[in-house]
mmCIF file of C-alpha atoms in Angstrom:
data_model
loop_
_atom_site.group_PDB
_atom_site.id
_atom_site.type_symbol
_atom_site.label_atom_id
_atom_site.label_comp_id
_atom_site.label_asym_id
_atom_site.label_seq_id
_atom_site.Cartn_x
_atom_site.Cartn_y
_atom_site.Cartn_z
ATOM 1 C CA UNK B 1 75.857 -58.088 -58.594
ATOM 2 C CA UNK B 2 74.286 -60.934 -61.586
ATOM 3 C CA UNK B 3 72.426 -63.728 -59.691
ATOM 4 C CA UNK B 4 74.841 -66.134 -60.244
ATOM 5 C CA UNK B 5 77.095 -64.387 -57.956
ATOM 6 C CA UNK B 6 74.373 -64.614 -55.364
ATOM 7 C CA UNK B 7 74.052 -67.391 -52.842
ATOM 8 C CA UNK B 8 71.156 -66.314 -51.539
ATOM 9 C CA UNK B 9 68.601 -63.940 -52.172
ATOM 10 C CA UNK B 10 65.851 -62.942 -50.233
ATOM 11 C CA UNK B 11 62.621 -60.165 -51.690
ATOM 12 C CA UNK B 12 60.698 -58.803 -49.042
ATOM 13 C CA UNK B 13 60.651 -61.504 -46.638
ATOM 14 C CA UNK B 14 58.216 -61.069 -43.712
ATOM 15 C CA UNK B 15 57.123 -63.688 -40.571
ATOM 16 C CA UNK B 16 53.979 -62.700 -38.577
ATOM 17 C CA UNK B 17 53.417 -64.762 -35.330
ATOM 18 C CA UNK B 18 50.033 -63.996 -35.194
ATOM 19 C CA UNK B 19 49.955 -60.071 -34.970
ATOM 20 C CA UNK B 20 53.453 -60.135 -34.457
ATOM 21 C CA UNK B 21 55.937 -59.388 -36.883
ATOM 22 C CA UNK B 22 58.937 -60.731 -36.300
ATOM 23 C CA UNK B 23 60.903 -60.280 -39.646
ATOM 24 C CA UNK B 24 59.576 -56.859 -41.979
ATOM 25 C CA UNK B 25 59.952 -57.101 -45.410
ATOM 26 C CA UNK B 26 64.009 -57.935 -45.728
ATOM 27 C CA UNK B 27 65.655 -57.831 -48.822
ATOM 28 C CA UNK B 28 68.667 -60.125 -48.448
ATOM 29 C CA UNK B 29 71.683 -60.772 -51.122
ATOM 30 C CA UNK B 30 74.852 -62.623 -50.332
ATOM 31 C CA UNK B 31 77.244 -63.096 -52.402
ATOM 32 C CA UNK B 32 79.376 -66.534 -53.598
ATOM 33 C CA UNK B 33 82.514 -66.896 -51.525
ATOM 34 C CA UNK B 34 81.652 -64.575 -49.050
ATOM 35 C CA UNK B 35 81.752 -64.910 -45.010
ATOM 36 C CA UNK B 36 78.593 -63.181 -44.150
ATOM 37 C CA UNK B 37 77.565 -61.764 -40.585
ATOM 38 C CA UNK B 38 73.927 -61.564 -40.000
ATOM 39 C CA UNK B 39 73.739 -59.394 -36.623
ATOM 40 C CA UNK B 40 70.978 -58.134 -34.345
ATOM 41 C CA UNK B 41 70.120 -58.497 -30.619
ATOM 42 C CA UNK B 42 67.765 -61.175 -29.030
ATOM 43 C CA UNK B 43 64.392 -61.247 -30.668
ATOM 44 C CA UNK B 44 65.523 -59.446 -33.636
ATOM 45 C CA UNK B 45 64.308 -61.864 -36.380
ATOM 46 C CA UNK B 46 67.877 -63.611 -37.221
ATOM 47 C CA UNK B 47 67.095 -67.247 -36.519
ATOM 48 C CA UNK B 48 63.156 -66.993 -38.244
ATOM 49 C CA UNK B 49 65.241 -65.177 -41.233
ATOM 50 C CA UNK B 50 67.637 -67.863 -41.265
ATOM 51 C CA UNK B 51 65.072 -70.972 -41.374
ATOM 52 C CA UNK B 52 62.814 -68.657 -43.868
ATOM 53 C CA UNK B 53 65.938 -68.939 -46.281
ATOM 54 C CA UNK B 54 66.648 -72.916 -45.917
ATOM 55 C CA UNK B 55 63.051 -73.556 -46.547
ATOM 56 C CA UNK B 56 62.638 -74.778 -42.660
ATOM 57 C CA UNK B 57 59.863 -71.977 -42.039
ATOM 58 C CA UNK B 58 56.962 -70.958 -44.500
ATOM 59 C CA UNK B 59 57.179 -67.068 -44.996
ATOM 60 C CA UNK B 60 53.893 -64.851 -44.494
ATOM 61 C CA UNK B 61 54.913 -62.983 -47.464
ATOM 62 C CA UNK B 62 57.890 -62.399 -49.989
ATOM 63 C CA UNK B 63 60.123 -65.042 -51.902
ATOM 64 C CA UNK B 64 63.848 -66.418 -51.386
ATOM 65 C CA UNK B 65 66.400 -68.263 -53.369
ATOM 66 C CA UNK B 66 69.095 -70.504 -52.303
ATOM 67 C CA UNK B 67 71.869 -71.626 -54.858
ATOM 68 C CA UNK B 68 69.435 -71.003 -57.449
ATOM 69 C CA UNK B 69 66.412 -72.478 -56.525
ATOM 70 C CA UNK B 70 63.439 -71.412 -54.412
ATOM 71 C CA UNK B 71 63.465 -71.501 -50.752
ATOM 72 C CA UNK B 72 60.213 -73.246 -50.083
ATOM 73 C CA UNK B 73 61.173 -75.982 -52.730
ATOM 74 C CA UNK B 74 64.668 -76.791 -52.195
ATOM 75 C CA UNK B 75 65.212 -80.514 -53.811
ATOM 76 C CA UNK B 76 67.280 -83.137 -52.037
ATOM 77 C CA UNK B 77 70.699 -82.569 -54.250
ATOM 78 C CA UNK B 78 70.601 -79.005 -53.526
ATOM 79 C CA UNK B 79 70.048 -78.976 -49.918
ATOM 80 C CA UNK B 80 73.150 -81.844 -50.156
ATOM 81 C CA UNK B 81 75.205 -79.005 -50.664
ATOM 82 C CA UNK B 82 74.160 -76.699 -47.786
ATOM 83 C CA UNK B 83 75.481 -77.486 -44.412
ATOM 84 C CA UNK B 84 73.526 -76.069 -41.451
ATOM 85 C CA UNK B 85 74.963 -75.760 -37.955
ATOM 86 C CA UNK B 86 72.002 -74.724 -35.706
ATOM 87 C CA UNK B 87 71.920 -73.137 -31.912
ATOM 88 C CA UNK B 88 72.152 -75.789 -28.943
ATOM 89 C CA UNK B 89 73.929 -78.286 -31.123
ATOM 90 C CA UNK B 90 71.166 -81.209 -30.990
ATOM 91 C CA UNK B 91 72.909 -84.797 -30.876
ATOM 92 C CA UNK B 92 71.668 -88.403 -30.851
ATOM 93 C CA UNK B 93 71.994 -88.852 -27.338
ATOM 94 C CA UNK B 94 72.718 -92.653 -27.196
ATOM 95 C CA UNK B 95 74.907 -92.624 -30.134
ATOM 96 C CA UNK B 96 78.581 -92.323 -29.674
ATOM 97 C CA UNK B 97 80.855 -90.143 -31.794
ATOM 98 C CA UNK B 98 82.349 -92.346 -34.109
ATOM 99 C CA UNK B 99 78.528 -93.944 -34.860
ATOM 100 C CA UNK B 100 76.813 -90.216 -35.863
ATOM 101 C CA UNK B 101 80.084 -89.839 -37.897
ATOM 102 C CA UNK B 102 78.618 -93.145 -39.543
ATOM 103 C CA UNK B 103 75.040 -92.693 -39.531
ATOM 104 C CA UNK B 104 75.299 -89.008 -40.975
ATOM 105 C CA UNK B 105 77.869 -90.114 -43.618
ATOM 106 C CA UNK B 106 75.439 -92.260 -45.230
ATOM 107 C CA UNK B 107 73.325 -89.322 -46.467
ATOM 108 C CA UNK B 108 76.159 -87.248 -48.245
ATOM 109 C CA UNK B 109 77.590 -89.442 -51.313
ATOM 110 C CA UNK B 110 80.628 -86.888 -50.841
ATOM 111 C CA UNK B 111 81.597 -87.565 -47.022
ATOM 112 C CA UNK B 112 85.380 -86.555 -46.144
ATOM 113 C CA UNK B 113 85.947 -88.932 -43.238
ATOM 114 C CA UNK B 114 89.334 -86.869 -42.720
ATOM 115 C CA UNK B 115 87.505 -83.500 -42.245
ATOM 116 C CA UNK B 116 85.416 -85.279 -39.210
ATOM 117 C CA UNK B 117 87.845 -86.803 -37.759
ATOM 118 C CA UNK B 118 90.030 -83.880 -38.088
ATOM 119 C CA UNK B 119 87.103 -81.550 -36.498
ATOM 120 C CA UNK B 120 86.367 -83.879 -34.042
ATOM 121 C CA UNK B 121 90.437 -84.469 -33.001
ATOM 122 C CA UNK B 122 90.391 -80.683 -32.664
ATOM 123 C CA UNK B 123 88.010 -80.624 -30.040
ATOM 124 C CA UNK B 124 89.508 -83.888 -28.749
ATOM 125 C CA UNK B 125 86.774 -85.932 -28.867
ATOM 126 C CA UNK B 126 87.023 -89.600 -27.675
ATOM 127 C CA UNK B 127 85.025 -91.572 -30.648
ATOM 128 C CA UNK B 128 83.662 -93.806 -28.317
ATOM 129 C CA UNK B 129 82.120 -91.249 -26.162
ATOM 130 C CA UNK B 130 78.263 -90.863 -26.137
ATOM 131 C CA UNK B 131 77.073 -88.220 -27.859
ATOM 132 C CA UNK B 132 74.761 -87.375 -24.714
ATOM 133 C CA UNK B 133 77.353 -87.689 -22.571
ATOM 134 C CA UNK B 134 79.672 -85.009 -24.153
ATOM 135 C CA UNK B 135 79.947 -81.479 -22.614
ATOM 136 C CA UNK B 136 78.171 -78.556 -24.618
ATOM 137 C CA UNK B 137 81.391 -77.291 -26.265
ATOM 138 C CA UNK B 138 82.357 -81.508 -27.493
ATOM 139 C CA UNK B 139 78.826 -81.078 -28.874
ATOM 140 C CA UNK B 140 79.445 -77.816 -30.833
ATOM 141 C CA UNK B 141 82.581 -79.737 -31.959
ATOM 142 C CA UNK B 142 80.636 -82.853 -33.093
ATOM 143 C CA UNK B 143 78.172 -80.661 -34.392
ATOM 144 C CA UNK B 144 80.844 -79.246 -36.514
ATOM 145 C CA UNK B 145 82.237 -82.319 -37.289
ATOM 146 C CA UNK B 146 78.875 -83.491 -38.987
ATOM 147 C CA UNK B 147 78.390 -80.379 -40.642
ATOM 148 C CA UNK B 148 82.009 -79.918 -42.805
ATOM 149 C CA UNK B 149 82.738 -83.260 -44.039
ATOM 150 C CA UNK B 150 79.872 -83.357 -46.318
ATOM 151 C CA UNK B 151 82.407 -80.164 -48.148
ATOM 152 C CA UNK B 152 79.075 -77.806 -48.368
ATOM 153 C CA UNK B 153 78.973 -75.542 -51.114
ATOM 154 C CA UNK B 154 76.824 -73.346 -48.322
ATOM 155 C CA UNK B 155 77.587 -73.192 -44.664
ATOM 156 C CA UNK B 156 75.067 -71.747 -42.600
ATOM 157 C CA UNK B 157 76.162 -71.257 -39.037
ATOM 158 C CA UNK B 158 73.203 -69.991 -36.587
ATOM 159 C CA UNK B 159 74.679 -68.440 -33.443
ATOM 160 C CA UNK B 160 77.011 -71.542 -33.029
ATOM 161 C CA UNK B 161 79.308 -70.038 -30.497
ATOM 162 C CA UNK B 162 76.223 -69.608 -27.730
ATOM 163 C CA UNK B 163 76.800 -70.818 -24.401
ATOM 164 C CA UNK B 164 80.061 -71.940 -25.387
ATOM 165 C CA UNK B 165 83.189 -71.358 -22.593
ATOM 166 C CA UNK B 166 86.351 -69.311 -24.395
ATOM 167 C CA UNK B 167 88.150 -72.183 -24.881
ATOM 168 C CA UNK B 168 85.402 -74.299 -26.965
ATOM 169 C CA UNK B 169 84.556 -70.594 -28.544
ATOM 170 C CA UNK B 170 88.273 -70.414 -30.033
ATOM 171 C CA UNK B 171 88.454 -73.767 -30.835
ATOM 172 C CA UNK B 172 85.325 -73.402 -32.887
ATOM 173 C CA UNK B 173 86.301 -70.512 -34.991
ATOM 174 C CA UNK B 174 89.076 -71.797 -35.814
ATOM 175 C CA UNK B 175 87.476 -74.863 -37.222
ATOM 176 C CA UNK B 176 85.237 -72.276 -38.975
ATOM 177 C CA UNK B 177 88.669 -70.466 -40.192
ATOM 178 C CA UNK B 178 89.745 -73.616 -41.544
ATOM 179 C CA UNK B 179 86.694 -74.100 -43.395
ATOM 180 C CA UNK B 180 86.122 -71.011 -45.217
ATOM 181 C CA UNK B 181 89.888 -71.473 -46.531
ATOM 182 C CA UNK B 182 88.228 -73.605 -49.440
ATOM 183 C CA UNK B 183 88.058 -71.453 -52.524
ATOM 184 C CA UNK B 184 84.231 -70.529 -53.312
ATOM 185 C CA UNK B 185 82.782 -71.557 -50.285
ATOM 186 C CA UNK B 186 79.877 -69.059 -49.049
ATOM 187 C CA UNK B 187 79.482 -69.248 -45.091
ATOM 188 C CA UNK B 188 76.216 -67.165 -43.656
ATOM 189 C CA UNK B 189 76.120 -66.821 -39.845
ATOM 190 C CA UNK B 190 74.664 -65.224 -36.757
ATOM 191 C CA UNK B 191 76.150 -64.639 -33.741
ATOM 192 C CA UNK B 192 76.428 -62.435 -30.410
ATOM 193 C CA UNK B 193 80.275 -62.073 -30.240
ATOM 194 C CA UNK B 194 81.158 -59.429 -32.411
ATOM 195 C CA UNK B 195 85.288 -60.297 -32.045
ATOM 196 C CA UNK B 196 84.473 -63.273 -33.985
ATOM 197 C CA UNK B 197 82.384 -61.238 -36.256
ATOM 198 C CA UNK B 198 85.405 -58.878 -36.939
ATOM 199 C CA UNK B 199 87.977 -61.948 -37.063
ATOM 200 C CA UNK B 200 86.234 -63.609 -40.070
ATOM 201 C CA UNK B 201 83.512 -61.510 -41.794
ATOM 202 C CA UNK B 202 84.060 -59.176 -44.708
ATOM 203 C CA UNK B 203 79.948 -58.904 -45.479
ATOM 204 C CA UNK B 204 77.495 -58.207 -42.602
ATOM 205 C CA UNK B 205 73.937 -57.152 -42.026
ATOM 206 C CA UNK B 206 72.289 -55.467 -38.798
ATOM 207 C CA UNK B 207 68.681 -56.635 -37.814
ATOM 208 C CA UNK B 208 66.908 -54.408 -35.891
ATOM 209 C CA UNK B 209 63.197 -54.817 -34.619
ATOM 210 C CA UNK B 210 62.817 -57.406 -37.592
ATOM 211 C CA UNK B 211 64.210 -54.495 -40.000
ATOM 212 C CA UNK B 212 67.627 -54.457 -41.762
ATOM 213 C CA UNK B 213 69.189 -51.222 -40.903
ATOM 214 C CA UNK B 214 73.189 -51.879 -42.377
ATOM 215 C CA UNK B 215 73.694 -54.285 -45.074
ATOM 216 C CA UNK B 216 77.333 -54.013 -46.930
ATOM 217 C CA UNK B 217 80.955 -55.431 -46.962
ATOM 218 C CA UNK B 218 82.632 -54.936 -43.483
ATOM 219 C CA UNK B 219 85.043 -52.237 -44.559
ATOM 220 C CA UNK B 220 82.465 -49.746 -46.035
ATOM 221 C CA UNK B 221 80.224 -50.179 -42.422
ATOM 222 C CA UNK B 222 84.072 -49.756 -40.777
ATOM 223 C CA UNK B 223 84.937 -46.092 -43.203
ATOM 224 C CA UNK B 224 81.308 -44.604 -42.917
ATOM 225 C CA UNK B 225 80.279 -45.388 -39.041
ATOM 226 C CA UNK B 226 81.809 -42.605 -37.413
ATOM 227 C CA UNK B 227 82.245 -40.844 -33.749
ATOM 228 C CA UNK B 228 82.425 -37.203 -33.129
ATOM 229 C CA UNK B 229 83.214 -35.354 -30.143
ATOM 230 C CA UNK B 230 81.855 -32.189 -29.875
ATOM 231 C CA UNK B 231 82.916 -29.442 -27.054
ATOM 232 C CA UNK B 232 81.519 -25.774 -26.581
ATOM 233 C CA UNK B 233 82.046 -23.745 -24.151
ATOM 234 C CA UNK B 234 78.611 -21.988 -22.011
ATOM 235 C CA UNK B 235 75.478 -23.985 -22.552
ATOM 236 C CA UNK B 236 75.594 -27.505 -22.905
ATOM 237 C CA UNK B 237 75.183 -28.881 -26.268
ATOM 238 C CA UNK B 238 72.120 -30.338 -28.184
ATOM 239 C CA UNK B 239 72.322 -32.189 -31.018
ATOM 240 C CA UNK B 240 69.316 -31.727 -33.679
ATOM 241 C CA UNK B 241 68.281 -34.861 -35.288
ATOM 242 C CA UNK B 242 69.983 -35.261 -38.686
ATOM 243 C CA UNK B 243 69.776 -38.365 -41.609
ATOM 244 C CA UNK B 244 72.366 -40.688 -40.539
ATOM 245 C CA UNK B 245 72.666 -39.957 -36.525
ATOM 246 C CA UNK B 246 72.741 -43.153 -34.686
ATOM 247 C CA UNK B 247 73.510 -41.901 -30.869
ATOM 248 C CA UNK B 248 74.301 -39.030 -28.734
ATOM 249 C CA UNK B 249 75.999 -39.507 -25.338
ATOM 250 C CA UNK B 250 77.354 -37.156 -22.750
ATOM 251 C CA UNK B 251 81.226 -36.839 -22.548
ATOM 252 C CA UNK B 252 83.442 -34.855 -20.139
ATOM 253 C CA UNK B 253 82.819 -31.386 -21.222
ATOM 254 C CA UNK B 254 80.664 -32.223 -24.182
ATOM 255 C CA UNK B 255 78.873 -34.396 -26.496
ATOM 256 C CA UNK B 256 79.974 -37.621 -28.386
ATOM 257 C CA UNK B 257 77.731 -38.273 -31.394
ATOM 258 C CA UNK B 258 77.972 -41.145 -33.979
ATOM 259 C CA UNK B 259 76.677 -41.033 -37.142
ATOM 260 C CA UNK B 260 76.566 -42.418 -40.673
ATOM 261 C CA UNK B 261 78.653 -40.386 -42.875
ATOM 262 C CA UNK B 262 78.906 -40.212 -46.682
ATOM 263 C CA UNK B 263 81.457 -37.512 -46.765
ATOM 264 C CA UNK B 264 84.741 -37.207 -45.825
ATOM 265 C CA UNK B 265 84.740 -34.856 -43.023
ATOM 266 C CA UNK B 266 82.139 -34.219 -40.325
ATOM 267 C CA UNK B 267 78.058 -34.102 -40.935
ATOM 268 C CA UNK B 268 76.941 -30.603 -41.949
ATOM 269 C CA UNK B 269 74.623 -30.208 -39.098
ATOM 270 C CA UNK B 270 77.505 -31.273 -36.310
ATOM 271 C CA UNK B 271 79.537 -28.154 -38.500
ATOM 272 C CA UNK B 272 76.383 -25.608 -38.070
ATOM 273 C CA UNK B 273 76.697 -25.776 -34.093
ATOM 274 C CA UNK B 274 79.364 -23.863 -33.761
ATOM 275 C CA UNK B 275 81.074 -26.211 -31.468
ATOM 276 C CA UNK B 276 84.833 -27.503 -31.685
ATOM 277 C CA UNK B 277 84.272 -31.137 -33.772
ATOM 278 C CA UNK B 278 87.150 -33.767 -33.338
ATOM 279 C CA UNK B 279 86.488 -37.102 -34.859
ATOM 280 C CA UNK B 280 87.718 -39.879 -32.594
ATOM 281 C CA UNK B 281 88.145 -43.895 -32.987
ATOM 282 C CA UNK B 282 85.773 -45.853 -32.641
ATOM 283 C CA UNK B 283 85.998 -49.843 -32.547
ATOM 284 C CA UNK B 284 83.720 -52.090 -34.678
ATOM 285 C CA UNK B 285 81.883 -53.519 -31.603
ATOM 286 C CA UNK B 286 80.646 -49.901 -30.712
ATOM 287 C CA UNK B 287 80.062 -49.122 -34.282
ATOM 288 C CA UNK B 288 77.542 -52.362 -34.158
ATOM 289 C CA UNK B 289 75.471 -51.554 -31.138
ATOM 290 C CA UNK B 290 74.988 -48.010 -31.779
ATOM 291 C CA UNK B 291 73.076 -49.346 -34.875
ATOM 292 C CA UNK B 292 71.493 -52.095 -32.714
ATOM 293 C CA UNK B 293 70.755 -49.451 -29.842
ATOM 294 C CA UNK B 294 68.066 -46.663 -29.508
ATOM 295 C CA UNK B 295 68.129 -43.860 -31.987
ATOM 296 C CA UNK B 296 68.988 -40.624 -30.576
ATOM 297 C CA UNK B 297 69.792 -39.195 -26.941
ATOM 298 C CA UNK B 298 71.357 -42.492 -25.420
ATOM 299 C CA UNK B 299 69.730 -43.108 -21.572
ATOM 300 C CA UNK B 300 72.034 -43.202 -18.978
ATOM 301 C CA UNK B 301 70.963 -45.229 -15.658
ATOM 302 C CA UNK B 302 69.496 -42.903 -13.212
ATOM 303 C CA UNK B 303 72.096 -41.606 -10.565
ATOM 304 C CA UNK B 304 71.613 -42.924 -6.847
ATOM 305 C CA UNK B 305 70.218 -39.670 -4.843
ATOM 306 C CA UNK B 306 73.229 -37.935 -2.458
ATOM 307 C CA UNK B 307 70.635 -38.268 0.746
ATOM 308 C CA UNK B 308 70.057 -42.234 -0.512
ATOM 309 C CA UNK B 309 72.059 -44.777 2.053
ATOM 310 C CA UNK B 310 74.152 -47.301 -0.160
ATOM 311 C CA UNK B 311 73.708 -50.984 0.381
ATOM 312 C CA UNK B 312 76.429 -51.528 2.880
ATOM 313 C CA UNK B 313 75.007 -48.574 5.041
ATOM 314 C CA UNK B 314 71.220 -49.961 4.405
ATOM 315 C CA UNK B 315 72.675 -53.470 5.641
#
């Protein structure tokens, strides 16, 4: 894509803490107007990557640009076009909800009070309530209102649903969908809740141990990650390693294989086994988890020996 179509671009970003590399030479491009999900397990480097992209953490090596300027030196006028909602939803405990709105509005000439009231009203916040007395879900609503009211061109959310109950999470997602409707707005967010990602994202990147394993539109990801059921009478099937193999797991009468496929049919390596090969549906969640899991054979929990007493007998 042309540079003017990219809102965030990273080139070889590396971040080491001591001898440990939290992020390893990642390249990233977030298209303008996209809803881009950054996915990965705990400790995969998502928060570290986001903080480097926003100029809040100095990279060990590499560089990145945000809204056309280097992340290392984002000027105030450009930072004012970015909304950042961090995990944990920190607030100024002694301030009331309406006071936090007034305080925040002083830093943003384009502050939209209607949006702030709409979002906080959606979460049923009392304007007179002290921020320190709010529940976790209510604090999330307040922080989202503070983030959306300046009408940022770029919205960055670092695991905004973390720790929220289902009702608060639904409210947060609805408010996020409302904000996405603004034409030209770009959203970058990380999340562990893949059902939420599936609902709103159109692009994704998967970080695994600080390395990007996938980076593409969501529809391409869906079409390329496939699962096959293999059955062969006689000897147990042994699946050879091949390009694109993500995971294998035992199944009734055979093996299931999850792989990244370039062509229309099953990988050639599977067809050569002489087994019956049938494509089976795979959910978005399972496809993402296959990328995050251990490559190759999926290990199962060891079975309890038949002669070992169960918990009830032991008690």
